[in-house]
Coordinates of C-alpha atoms in Angstrom, one line a residue:
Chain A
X1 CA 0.0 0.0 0.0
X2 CA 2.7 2.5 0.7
X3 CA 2.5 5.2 -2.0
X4 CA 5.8 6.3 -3.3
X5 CA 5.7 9.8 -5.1
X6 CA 8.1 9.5 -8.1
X7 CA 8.2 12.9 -9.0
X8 CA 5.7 16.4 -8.3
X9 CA 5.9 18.5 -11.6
X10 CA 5.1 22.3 -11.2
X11 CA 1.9 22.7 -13.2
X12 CA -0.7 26.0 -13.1
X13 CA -0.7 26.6 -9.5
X14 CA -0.3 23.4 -8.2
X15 CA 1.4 20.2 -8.6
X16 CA 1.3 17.2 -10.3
X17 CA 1.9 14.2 -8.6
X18 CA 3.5 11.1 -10.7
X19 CA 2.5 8.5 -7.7
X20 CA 3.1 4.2 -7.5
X21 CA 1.9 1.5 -4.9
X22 CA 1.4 -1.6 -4.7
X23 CA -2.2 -2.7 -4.9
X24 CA -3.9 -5.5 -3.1
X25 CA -6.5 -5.8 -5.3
X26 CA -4.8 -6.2 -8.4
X27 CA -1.7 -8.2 -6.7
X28 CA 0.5 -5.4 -8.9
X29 CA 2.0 -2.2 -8.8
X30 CA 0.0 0.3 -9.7
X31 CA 0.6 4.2 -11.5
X32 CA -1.6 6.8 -10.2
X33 CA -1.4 11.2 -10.7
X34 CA -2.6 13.0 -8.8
X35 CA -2.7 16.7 -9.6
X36 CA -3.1 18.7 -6.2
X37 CA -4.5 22.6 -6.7
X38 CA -2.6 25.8 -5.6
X39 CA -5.3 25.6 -2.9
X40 CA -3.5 22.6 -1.3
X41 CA 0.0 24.7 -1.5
X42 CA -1.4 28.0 0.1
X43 CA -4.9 27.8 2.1
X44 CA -4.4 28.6 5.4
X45 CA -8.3 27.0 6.7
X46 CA -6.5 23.2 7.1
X47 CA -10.6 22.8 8.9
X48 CA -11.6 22.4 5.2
X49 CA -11.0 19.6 3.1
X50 CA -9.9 20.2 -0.3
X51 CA -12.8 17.9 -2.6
X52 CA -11.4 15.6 -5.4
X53 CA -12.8 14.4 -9.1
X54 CA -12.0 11.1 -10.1
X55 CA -11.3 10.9 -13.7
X56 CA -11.2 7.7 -15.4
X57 CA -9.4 7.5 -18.8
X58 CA -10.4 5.9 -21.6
X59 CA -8.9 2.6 -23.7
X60 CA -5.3 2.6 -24.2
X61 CA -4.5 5.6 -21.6
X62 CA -1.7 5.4 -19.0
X63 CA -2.1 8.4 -15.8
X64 CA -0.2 10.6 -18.5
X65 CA -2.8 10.9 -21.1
X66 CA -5.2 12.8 -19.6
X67 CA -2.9 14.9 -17.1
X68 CA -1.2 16.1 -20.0
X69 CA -3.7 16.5 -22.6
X70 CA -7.4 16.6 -20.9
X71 CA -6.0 20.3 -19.2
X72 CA -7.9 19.8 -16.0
X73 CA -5.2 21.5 -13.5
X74 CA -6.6 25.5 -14.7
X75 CA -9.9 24.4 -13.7
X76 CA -8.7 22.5 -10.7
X77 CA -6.9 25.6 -9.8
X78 CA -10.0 27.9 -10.9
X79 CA -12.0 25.9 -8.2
X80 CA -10.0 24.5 -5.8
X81 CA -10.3 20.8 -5.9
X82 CA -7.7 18.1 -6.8
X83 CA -7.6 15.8 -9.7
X84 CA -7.2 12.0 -9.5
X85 CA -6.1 10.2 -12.9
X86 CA -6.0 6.0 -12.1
X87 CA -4.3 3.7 -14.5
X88 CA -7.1 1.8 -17.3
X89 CA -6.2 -2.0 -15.7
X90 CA -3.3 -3.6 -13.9
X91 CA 0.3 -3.6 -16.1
X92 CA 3.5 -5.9 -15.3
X93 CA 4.9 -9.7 -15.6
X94 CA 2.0 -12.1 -15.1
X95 CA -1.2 -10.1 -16.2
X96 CA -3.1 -11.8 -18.8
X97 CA -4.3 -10.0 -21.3
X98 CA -6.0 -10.2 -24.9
X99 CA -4.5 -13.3 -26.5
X100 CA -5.3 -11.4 -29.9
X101 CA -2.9 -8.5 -28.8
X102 CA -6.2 -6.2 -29.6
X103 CA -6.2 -2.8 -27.7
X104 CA -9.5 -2.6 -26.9
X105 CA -9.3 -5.7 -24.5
X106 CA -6.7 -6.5 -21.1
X107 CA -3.7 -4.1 -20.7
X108 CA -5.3 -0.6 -21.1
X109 CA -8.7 -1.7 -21.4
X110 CA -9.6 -2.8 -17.4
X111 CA -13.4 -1.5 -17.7
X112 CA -13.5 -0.5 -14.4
X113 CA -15.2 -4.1 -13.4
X114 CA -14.0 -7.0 -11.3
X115 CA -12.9 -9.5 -13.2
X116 CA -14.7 -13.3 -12.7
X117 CA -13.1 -15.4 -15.3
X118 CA -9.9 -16.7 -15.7
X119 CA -6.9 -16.0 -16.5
X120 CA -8.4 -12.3 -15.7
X121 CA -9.6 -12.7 -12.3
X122 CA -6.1 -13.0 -11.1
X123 CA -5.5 -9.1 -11.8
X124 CA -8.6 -7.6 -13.1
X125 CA -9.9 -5.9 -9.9
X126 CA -10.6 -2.6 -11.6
X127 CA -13.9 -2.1 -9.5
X128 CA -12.6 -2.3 -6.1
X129 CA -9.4 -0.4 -7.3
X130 CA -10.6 2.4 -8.3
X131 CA -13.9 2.7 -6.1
X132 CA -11.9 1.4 -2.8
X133 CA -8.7 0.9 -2.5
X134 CA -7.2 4.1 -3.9
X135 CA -8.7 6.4 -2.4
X136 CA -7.4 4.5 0.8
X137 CA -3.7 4.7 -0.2
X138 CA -4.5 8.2 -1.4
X139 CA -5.7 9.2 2.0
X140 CA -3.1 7.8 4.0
X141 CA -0.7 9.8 2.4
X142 CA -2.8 13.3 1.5
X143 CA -6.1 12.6 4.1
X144 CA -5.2 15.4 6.2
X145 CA -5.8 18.1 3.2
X146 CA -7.8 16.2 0.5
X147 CA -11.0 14.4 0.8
X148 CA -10.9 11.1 -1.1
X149 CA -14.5 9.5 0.5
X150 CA -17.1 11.8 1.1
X151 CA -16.6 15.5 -0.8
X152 CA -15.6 13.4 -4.4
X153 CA -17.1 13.5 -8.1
X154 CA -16.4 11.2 -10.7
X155 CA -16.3 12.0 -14.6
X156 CA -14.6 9.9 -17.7
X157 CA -14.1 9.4 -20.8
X158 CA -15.4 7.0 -23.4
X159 CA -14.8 3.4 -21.4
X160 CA -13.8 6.0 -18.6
X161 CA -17.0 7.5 -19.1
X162 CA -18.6 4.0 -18.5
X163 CA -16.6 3.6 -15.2
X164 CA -17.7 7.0 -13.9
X165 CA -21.4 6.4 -15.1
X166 CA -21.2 2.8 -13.1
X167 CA -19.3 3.5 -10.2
X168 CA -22.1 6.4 -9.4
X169 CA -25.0 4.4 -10.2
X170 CA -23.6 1.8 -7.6
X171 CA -22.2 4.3 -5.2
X172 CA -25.0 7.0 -5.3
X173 CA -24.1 8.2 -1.8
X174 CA -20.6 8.1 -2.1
X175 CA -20.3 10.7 -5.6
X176 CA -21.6 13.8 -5.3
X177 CA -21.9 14.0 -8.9
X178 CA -21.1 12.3 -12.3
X179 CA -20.5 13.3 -15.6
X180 CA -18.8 11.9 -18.6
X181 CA -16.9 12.5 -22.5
X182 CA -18.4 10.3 -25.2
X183 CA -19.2 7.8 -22.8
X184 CA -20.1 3.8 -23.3
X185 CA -23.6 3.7 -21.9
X186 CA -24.9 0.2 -22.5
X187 CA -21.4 -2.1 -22.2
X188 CA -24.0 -5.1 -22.5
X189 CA -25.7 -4.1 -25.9
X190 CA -22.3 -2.8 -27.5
X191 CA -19.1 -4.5 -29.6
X192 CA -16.6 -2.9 -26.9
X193 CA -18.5 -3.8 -23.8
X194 CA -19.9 -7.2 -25.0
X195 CA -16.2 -7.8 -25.7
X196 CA -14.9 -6.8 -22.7
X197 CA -18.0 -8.3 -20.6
X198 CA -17.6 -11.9 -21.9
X199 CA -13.9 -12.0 -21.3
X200 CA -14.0 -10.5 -17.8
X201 CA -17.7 -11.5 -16.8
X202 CA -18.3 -14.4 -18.8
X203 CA -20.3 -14.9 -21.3
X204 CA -23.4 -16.5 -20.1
X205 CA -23.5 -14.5 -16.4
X206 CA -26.3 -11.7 -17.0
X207 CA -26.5 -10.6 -13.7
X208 CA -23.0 -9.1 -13.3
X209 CA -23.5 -8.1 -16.8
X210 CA -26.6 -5.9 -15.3
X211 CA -24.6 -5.3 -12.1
X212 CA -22.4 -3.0 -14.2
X213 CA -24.2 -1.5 -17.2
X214 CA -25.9 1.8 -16.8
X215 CA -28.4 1.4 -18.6
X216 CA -29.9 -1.5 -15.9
X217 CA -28.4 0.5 -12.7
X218 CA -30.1 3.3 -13.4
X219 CA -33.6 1.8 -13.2
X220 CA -32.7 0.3 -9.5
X221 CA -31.2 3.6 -8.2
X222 CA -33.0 6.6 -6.8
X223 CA -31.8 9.3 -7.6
X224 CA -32.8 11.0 -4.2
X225 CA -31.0 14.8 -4.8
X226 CA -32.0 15.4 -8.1
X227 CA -28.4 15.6 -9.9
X228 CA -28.4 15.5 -13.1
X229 CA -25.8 13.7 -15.0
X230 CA -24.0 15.4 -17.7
X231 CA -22.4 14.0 -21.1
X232 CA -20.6 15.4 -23.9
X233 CA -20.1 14.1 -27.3
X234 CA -19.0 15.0 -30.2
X235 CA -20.8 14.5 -33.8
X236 CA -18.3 13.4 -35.2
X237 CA -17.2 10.8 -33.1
X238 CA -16.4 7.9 -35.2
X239 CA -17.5 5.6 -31.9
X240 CA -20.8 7.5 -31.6
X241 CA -23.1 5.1 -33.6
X242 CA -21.6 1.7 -32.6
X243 CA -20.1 1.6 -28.9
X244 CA -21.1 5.1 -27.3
X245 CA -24.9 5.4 -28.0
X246 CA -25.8 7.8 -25.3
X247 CA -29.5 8.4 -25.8
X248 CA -30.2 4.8 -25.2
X249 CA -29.3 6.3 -21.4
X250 CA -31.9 8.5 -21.7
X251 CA -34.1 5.9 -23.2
X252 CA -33.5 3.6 -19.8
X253 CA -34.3 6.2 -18.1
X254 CA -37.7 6.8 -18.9
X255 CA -40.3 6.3 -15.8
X256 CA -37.4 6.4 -13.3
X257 CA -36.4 8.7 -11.0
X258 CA -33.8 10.0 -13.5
X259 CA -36.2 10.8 -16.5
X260 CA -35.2 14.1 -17.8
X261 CA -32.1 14.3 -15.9
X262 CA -29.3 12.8 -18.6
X263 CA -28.2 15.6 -20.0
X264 CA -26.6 15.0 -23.5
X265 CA -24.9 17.5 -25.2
X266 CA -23.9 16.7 -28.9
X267 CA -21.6 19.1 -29.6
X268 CA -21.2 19.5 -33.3
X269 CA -18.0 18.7 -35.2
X270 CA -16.0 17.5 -32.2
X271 CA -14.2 13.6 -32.5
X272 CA -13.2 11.4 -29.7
X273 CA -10.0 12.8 -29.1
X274 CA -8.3 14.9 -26.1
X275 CA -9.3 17.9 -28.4
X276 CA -13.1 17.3 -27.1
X277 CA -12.1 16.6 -23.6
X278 CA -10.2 19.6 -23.2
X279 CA -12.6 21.8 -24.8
X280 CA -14.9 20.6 -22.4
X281 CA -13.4 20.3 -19.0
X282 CA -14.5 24.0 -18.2
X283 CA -17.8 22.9 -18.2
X284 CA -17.8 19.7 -16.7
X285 CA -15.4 21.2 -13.9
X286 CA -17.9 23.5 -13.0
X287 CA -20.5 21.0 -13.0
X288 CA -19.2 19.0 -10.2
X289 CA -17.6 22.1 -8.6
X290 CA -21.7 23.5 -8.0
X291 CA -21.9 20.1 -6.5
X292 CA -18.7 19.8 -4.5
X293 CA -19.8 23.3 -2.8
X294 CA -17.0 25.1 -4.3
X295 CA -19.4 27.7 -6.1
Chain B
X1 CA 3.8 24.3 -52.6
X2 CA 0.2 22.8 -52.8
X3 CA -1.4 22.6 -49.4
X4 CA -2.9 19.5 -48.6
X5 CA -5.5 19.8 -45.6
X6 CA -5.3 16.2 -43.9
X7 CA -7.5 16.5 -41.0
X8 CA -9.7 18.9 -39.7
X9 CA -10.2 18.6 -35.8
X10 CA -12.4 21.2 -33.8
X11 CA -11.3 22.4 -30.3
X12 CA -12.1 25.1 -28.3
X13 CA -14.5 27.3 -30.2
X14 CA -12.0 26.5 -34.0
X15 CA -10.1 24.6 -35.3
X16 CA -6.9 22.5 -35.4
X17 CA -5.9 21.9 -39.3
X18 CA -3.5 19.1 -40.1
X19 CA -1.8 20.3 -43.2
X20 CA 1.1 18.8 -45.3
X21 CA 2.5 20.1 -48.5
X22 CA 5.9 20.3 -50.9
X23 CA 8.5 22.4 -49.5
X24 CA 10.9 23.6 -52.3
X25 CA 13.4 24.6 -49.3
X26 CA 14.2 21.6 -48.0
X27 CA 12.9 19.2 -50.8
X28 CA 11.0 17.4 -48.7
X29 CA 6.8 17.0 -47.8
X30 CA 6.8 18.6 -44.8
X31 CA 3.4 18.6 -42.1
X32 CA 2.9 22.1 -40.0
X33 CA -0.5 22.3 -37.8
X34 CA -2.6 25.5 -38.0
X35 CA -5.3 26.5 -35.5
X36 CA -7.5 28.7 -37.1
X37 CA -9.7 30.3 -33.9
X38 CA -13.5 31.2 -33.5
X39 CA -13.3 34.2 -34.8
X40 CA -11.9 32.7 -38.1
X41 CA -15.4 30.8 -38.3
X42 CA -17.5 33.5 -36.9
X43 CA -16.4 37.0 -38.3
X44 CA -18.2 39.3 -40.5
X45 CA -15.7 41.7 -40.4
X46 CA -13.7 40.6 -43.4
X47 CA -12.0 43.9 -43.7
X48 CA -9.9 42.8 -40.9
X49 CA -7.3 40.1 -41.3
X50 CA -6.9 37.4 -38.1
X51 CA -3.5 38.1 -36.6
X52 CA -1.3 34.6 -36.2
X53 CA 1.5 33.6 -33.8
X54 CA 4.6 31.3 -34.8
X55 CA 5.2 28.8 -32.3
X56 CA 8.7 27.2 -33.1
X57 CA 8.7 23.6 -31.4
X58 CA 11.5 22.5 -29.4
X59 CA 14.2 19.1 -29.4
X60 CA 12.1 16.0 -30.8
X61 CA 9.2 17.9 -31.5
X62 CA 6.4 17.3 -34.4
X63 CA 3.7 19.3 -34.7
X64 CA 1.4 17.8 -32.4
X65 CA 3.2 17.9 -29.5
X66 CA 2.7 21.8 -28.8
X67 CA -1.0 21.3 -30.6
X68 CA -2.1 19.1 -28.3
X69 CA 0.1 19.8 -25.0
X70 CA 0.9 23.2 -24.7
X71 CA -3.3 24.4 -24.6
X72 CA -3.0 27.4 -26.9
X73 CA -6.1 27.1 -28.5
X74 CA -8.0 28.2 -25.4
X75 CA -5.6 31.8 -25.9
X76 CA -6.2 32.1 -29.6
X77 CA -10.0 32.0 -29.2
X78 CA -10.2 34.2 -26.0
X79 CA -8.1 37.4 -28.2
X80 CA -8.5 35.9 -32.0
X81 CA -5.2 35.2 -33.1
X82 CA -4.7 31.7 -35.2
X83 CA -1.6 29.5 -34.6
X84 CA 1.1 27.8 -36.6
X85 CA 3.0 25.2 -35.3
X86 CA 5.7 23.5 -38.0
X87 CA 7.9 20.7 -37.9
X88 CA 11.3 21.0 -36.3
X89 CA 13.0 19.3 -39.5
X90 CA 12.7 17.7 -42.6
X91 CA 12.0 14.4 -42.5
X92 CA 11.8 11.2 -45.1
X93 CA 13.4 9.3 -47.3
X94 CA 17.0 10.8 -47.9
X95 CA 17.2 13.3 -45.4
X96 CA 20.5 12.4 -43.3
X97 CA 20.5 12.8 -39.6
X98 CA 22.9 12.1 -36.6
X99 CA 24.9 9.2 -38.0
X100 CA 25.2 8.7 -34.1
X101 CA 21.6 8.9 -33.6
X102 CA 21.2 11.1 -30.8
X103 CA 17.9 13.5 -30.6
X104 CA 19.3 16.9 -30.1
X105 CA 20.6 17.0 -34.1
X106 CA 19.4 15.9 -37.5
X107 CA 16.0 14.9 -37.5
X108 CA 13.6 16.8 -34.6
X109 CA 16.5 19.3 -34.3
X110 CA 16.8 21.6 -37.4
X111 CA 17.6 24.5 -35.0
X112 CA 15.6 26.6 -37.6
X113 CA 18.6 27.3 -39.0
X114 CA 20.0 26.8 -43.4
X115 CA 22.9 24.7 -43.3
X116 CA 25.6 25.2 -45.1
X117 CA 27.6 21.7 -44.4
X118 CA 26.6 18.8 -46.4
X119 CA 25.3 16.1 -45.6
X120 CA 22.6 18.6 -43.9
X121 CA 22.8 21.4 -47.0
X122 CA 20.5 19.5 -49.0
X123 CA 17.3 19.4 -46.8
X124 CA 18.5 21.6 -43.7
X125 CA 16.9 24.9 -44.9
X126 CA 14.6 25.3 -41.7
X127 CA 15.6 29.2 -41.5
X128 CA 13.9 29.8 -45.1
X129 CA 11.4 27.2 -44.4
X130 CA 9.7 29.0 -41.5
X131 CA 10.3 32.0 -42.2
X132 CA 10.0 32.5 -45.9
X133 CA 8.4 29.7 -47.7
X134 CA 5.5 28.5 -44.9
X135 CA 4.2 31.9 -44.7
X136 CA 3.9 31.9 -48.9
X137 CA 2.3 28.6 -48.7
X138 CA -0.3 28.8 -45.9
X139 CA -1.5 32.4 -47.0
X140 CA -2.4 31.2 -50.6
X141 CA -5.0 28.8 -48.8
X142 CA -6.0 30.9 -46.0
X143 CA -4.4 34.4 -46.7
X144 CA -7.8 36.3 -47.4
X145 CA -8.7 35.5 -44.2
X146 CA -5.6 35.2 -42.1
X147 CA -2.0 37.4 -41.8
X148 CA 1.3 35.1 -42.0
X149 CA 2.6 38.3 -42.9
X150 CA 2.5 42.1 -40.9
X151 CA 0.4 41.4 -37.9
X152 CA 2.5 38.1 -36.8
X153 CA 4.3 37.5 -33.6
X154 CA 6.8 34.5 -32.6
X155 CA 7.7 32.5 -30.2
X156 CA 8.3 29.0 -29.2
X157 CA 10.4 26.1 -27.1
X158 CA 13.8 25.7 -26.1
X159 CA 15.3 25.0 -30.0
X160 CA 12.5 26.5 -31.3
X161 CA 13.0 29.4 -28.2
X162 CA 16.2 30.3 -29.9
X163 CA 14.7 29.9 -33.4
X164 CA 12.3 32.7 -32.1
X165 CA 14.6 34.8 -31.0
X166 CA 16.9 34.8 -33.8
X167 CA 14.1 34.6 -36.2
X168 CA 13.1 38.1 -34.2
X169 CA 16.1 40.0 -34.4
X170 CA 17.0 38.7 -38.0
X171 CA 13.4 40.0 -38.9
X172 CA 12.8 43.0 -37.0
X173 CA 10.6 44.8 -39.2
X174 CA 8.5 41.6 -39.6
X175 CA 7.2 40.4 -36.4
X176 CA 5.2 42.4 -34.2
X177 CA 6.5 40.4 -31.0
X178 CA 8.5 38.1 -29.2
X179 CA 8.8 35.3 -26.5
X180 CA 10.3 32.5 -25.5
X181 CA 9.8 29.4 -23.4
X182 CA 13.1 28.1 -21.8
X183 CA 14.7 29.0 -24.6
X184 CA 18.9 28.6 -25.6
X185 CA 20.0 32.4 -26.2
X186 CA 23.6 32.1 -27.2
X187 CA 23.8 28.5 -28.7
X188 CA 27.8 29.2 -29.7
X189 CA 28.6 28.8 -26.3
X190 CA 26.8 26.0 -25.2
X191 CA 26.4 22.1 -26.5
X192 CA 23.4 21.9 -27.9
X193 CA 24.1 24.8 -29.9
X194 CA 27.8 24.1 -30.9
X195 CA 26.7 20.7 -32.1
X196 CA 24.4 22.0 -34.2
X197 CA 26.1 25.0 -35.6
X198 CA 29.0 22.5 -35.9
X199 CA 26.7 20.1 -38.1
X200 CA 24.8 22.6 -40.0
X201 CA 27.3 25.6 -40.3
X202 CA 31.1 24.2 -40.1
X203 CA 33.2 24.2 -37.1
X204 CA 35.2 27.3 -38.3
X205 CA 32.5 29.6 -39.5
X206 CA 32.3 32.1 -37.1
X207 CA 30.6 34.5 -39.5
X208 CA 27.7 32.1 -40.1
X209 CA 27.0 31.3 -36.2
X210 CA 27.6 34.9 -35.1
X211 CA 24.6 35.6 -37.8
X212 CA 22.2 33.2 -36.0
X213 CA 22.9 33.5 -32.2
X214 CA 20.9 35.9 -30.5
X215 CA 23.3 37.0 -28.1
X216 CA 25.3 38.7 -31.1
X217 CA 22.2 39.7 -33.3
X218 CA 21.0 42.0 -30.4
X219 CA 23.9 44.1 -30.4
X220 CA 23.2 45.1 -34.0
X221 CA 19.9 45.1 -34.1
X222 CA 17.8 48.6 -33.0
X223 CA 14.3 48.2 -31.0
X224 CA 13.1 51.0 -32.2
X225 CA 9.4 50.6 -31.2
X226 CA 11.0 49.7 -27.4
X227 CA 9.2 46.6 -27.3
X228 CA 10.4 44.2 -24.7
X229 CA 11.8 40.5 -25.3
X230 CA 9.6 38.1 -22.7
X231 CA 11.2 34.7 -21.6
X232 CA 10.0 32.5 -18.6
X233 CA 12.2 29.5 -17.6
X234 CA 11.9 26.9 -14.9
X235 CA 13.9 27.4 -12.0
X236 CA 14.1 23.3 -11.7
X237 CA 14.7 23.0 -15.7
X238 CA 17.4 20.9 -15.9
X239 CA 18.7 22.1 -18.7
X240 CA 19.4 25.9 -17.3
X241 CA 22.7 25.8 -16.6
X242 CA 24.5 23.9 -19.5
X243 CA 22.3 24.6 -22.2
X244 CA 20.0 27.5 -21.9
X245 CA 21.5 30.3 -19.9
X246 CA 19.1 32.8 -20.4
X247 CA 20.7 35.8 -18.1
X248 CA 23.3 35.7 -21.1
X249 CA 20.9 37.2 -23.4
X250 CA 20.7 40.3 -20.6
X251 CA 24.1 41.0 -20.2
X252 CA 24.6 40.9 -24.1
X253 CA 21.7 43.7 -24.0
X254 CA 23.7 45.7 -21.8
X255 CA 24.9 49.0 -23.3
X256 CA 22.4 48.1 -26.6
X257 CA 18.7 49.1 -27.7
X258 CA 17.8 46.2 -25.9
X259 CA 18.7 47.0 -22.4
X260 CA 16.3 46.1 -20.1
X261 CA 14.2 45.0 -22.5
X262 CA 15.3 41.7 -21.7
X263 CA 12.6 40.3 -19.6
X264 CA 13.5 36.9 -17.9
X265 CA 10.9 35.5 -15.5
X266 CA 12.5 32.4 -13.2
X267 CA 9.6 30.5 -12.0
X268 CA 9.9 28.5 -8.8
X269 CA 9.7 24.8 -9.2
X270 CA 8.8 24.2 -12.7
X271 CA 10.3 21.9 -15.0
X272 CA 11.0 22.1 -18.9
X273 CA 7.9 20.3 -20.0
X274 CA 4.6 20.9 -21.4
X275 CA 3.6 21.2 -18.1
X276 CA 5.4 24.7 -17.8
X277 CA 4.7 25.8 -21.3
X278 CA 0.8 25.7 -21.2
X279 CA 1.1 27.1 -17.7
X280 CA 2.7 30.2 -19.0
X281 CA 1.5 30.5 -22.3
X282 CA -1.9 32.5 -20.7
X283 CA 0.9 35.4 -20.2
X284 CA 2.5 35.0 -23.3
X285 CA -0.7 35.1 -25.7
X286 CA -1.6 37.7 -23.5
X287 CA 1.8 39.7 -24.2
X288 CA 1.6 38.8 -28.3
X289 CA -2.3 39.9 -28.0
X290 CA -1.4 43.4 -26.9
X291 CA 1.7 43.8 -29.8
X292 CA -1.0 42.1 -32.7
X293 CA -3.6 44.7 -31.7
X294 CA -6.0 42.8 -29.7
X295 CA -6.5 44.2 -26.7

């Protein structure tokens, strides 16, 4: 568990934090950043926690993508909250992953789910990784300033964007809120998350299928504050049609306590690229800033 | 010369061209990006031609790297000023590089410089490229719309730092403005900028280095409208001290029109990355915004 910090780069105000541990859950070592705000550096009210968004990436990404492309530290700055960017599955000698060498499948392709099958389930733990462990290692080291558990938001992008859609549906009283870029909505009823489902799931087990996919959560889940959830994508998103799909989201959910309160915005012209995440971090960081009482 | 417009990728409130094309200067196909802003997309005021800034790329660089790292887009739209950002070198078939294969010369290291020295004479001619020929070649496809020419600024990285400055004082009745990120200011006197000078220029040409490095140029060159020179560096850069040196661009001001003109801010902490570029190019954009007639 012990977190070693392999190097804190100067970035806007703050800091980014280029962080390793060892994980139980995924019996490997595992690369974290974490981008702390100026706040962190200079507020003198140590009574306060600083909040935190958890930002899952999408397939292929390492930590560095998004910390260096996504742009989030002006906002984190702008608001005062810190930035946590989790690896996309476990990495190193001994993790399986897909026997085809694909990239949308194993290494860099985790799906934020807890692996069942074999050889996965040795190191696929992506679930309880990101939901619980971290932000226990995180807090051990940063808990005094930063608040990893209770004052938190989670957005991300594309199979990041599922992670962050799931992991609030299941933990509705953990997040305070959730958005996501070009996100997978229904893993079960799409190429990249039937794919990634069968091999990690099985192929034949529907109920963790359901336990994971949006589009079933959200018809279990009250959504007991009102929040809204807001999604981007863009129209030109060559992923839109065949793996994203967002208004089938919407579609779900109809008659629930969420009905109305999926906000998709296509935005017109914009790909899948860092280009439409960082364009749209300024929005999304306010978002969960409203609903981390920073504004 | 034909300009051949490979992508087309929005961000922020423009876009981010991919463009490729013939270069008869260094005999090669050469890619340079162009971010064309909002304003470029949204203007009715055609009288009025969209300023640009020339961002030189440093060591290694393509260029994507500064398009999708260094976050000017978000500056370009806020004061409506478009964005160029060329290669560091020719590239391809028959273009020689380091026989030792290091990265700091030969290919991702023109220095921005025309060599003289063959092997490098034959494709080397980044000094006309940038400053003569890409200019010619992106205003015949965008020129109605867009100045390469009169309202330009420059600045740019390290290598490309230096190639601003000397670009600057070689041109001084061209550009409007100039700044530099970590940049090499007297590259005789330092490795980086002996090897290259050595490669591209001869060992025993004093004539042809004195008539690129910036810490000679300034001494004959007048600043007649008194603008300043700005320059932020990283006090944890690890390349201050052997290869950048930036206090010797002052002291070769002293006693010249540039006297105190030489403004070099040291920031505490921050490295030579990305990571300190987009934090300061805000100030920068802000700096060329003013000289372009922006604000």
């Amino acid at each position: 568990m012990a977190l070693k910090i392999n190097s804190a780069i100067a970035v806007c105000g703050g800091k980014l934090l280029k962080l390793s541990h060892f994980s139980s859950c995924t019996g490997t070592d595992m690369d974290v950043n974490l981008y702390l705000p100026k706040q962190y550096y200079t507020s003198i009210d140590d009574s306060k926690l600083i909040p935190s968004v958890l930002y899952l990436s999408g397939l292929t990404c390492t930590p560095q993508n998004a910390s260096e492309k996504a742009f989030w530290q002006i906002q984190a700055d702008k608001f005062g909250f810190a930035v946590i960017f989790p690896d996309t599955s476990p990495r190193g000698d001994g993790v399986a992953t897909d026997p085809e060498g694909s990239w949308d499948f194993g290494l860099g392709a985790g799906f934020y789910v807890n692996a069942t099958e074999q050889p996965y389930s040795s190191h696929y733990k992506m679930y309880d990784y990101v939901h619980k462990e971290l932000p226990e290692v995180l807090a051990e080291e940063f808990g005094s300033k930063v608040d990893f558990f209770k004052n938190i938001s989670i957005t991300g992008h594309s199979m990041g964007g599922f992670g962050a859609l799931s992991g609030y549906l299941k933990n509705i009283n953990r997040y305070k809120s959730c958005s996501a870029f070009a996100p997978i909505v229904n893993p079960s009823a799409v190429p990249w998350g039937q794919k990634a489902f069968t091999g990690y799931l099985g192929s034949s087990n529907k109920e963790a299928w359901d336990g994971y996919d949006p589009t079933k959560l959200i018809k279990h889940v009250e959504n007991l504050n009102g929040n809204k959830i807001l999604i981007h994508v863009g129209s030109n998103d060559p992923f839109l049609e065949k793996h994203l799909r967002p208004h089938l989201l919407q579609e779900a959910a109809k008659g629930t306590f969420w009905e109305g309160k999926i906000e998709v915005n296509f935005e017109d012209g914009f790909d899948h690229s860092y280009y439409f995440i960082s364009t749209f971090v300024p929005q999304h960081a306010e978002f969960h800033a409203k609903h981390l009482g920073l504004i």
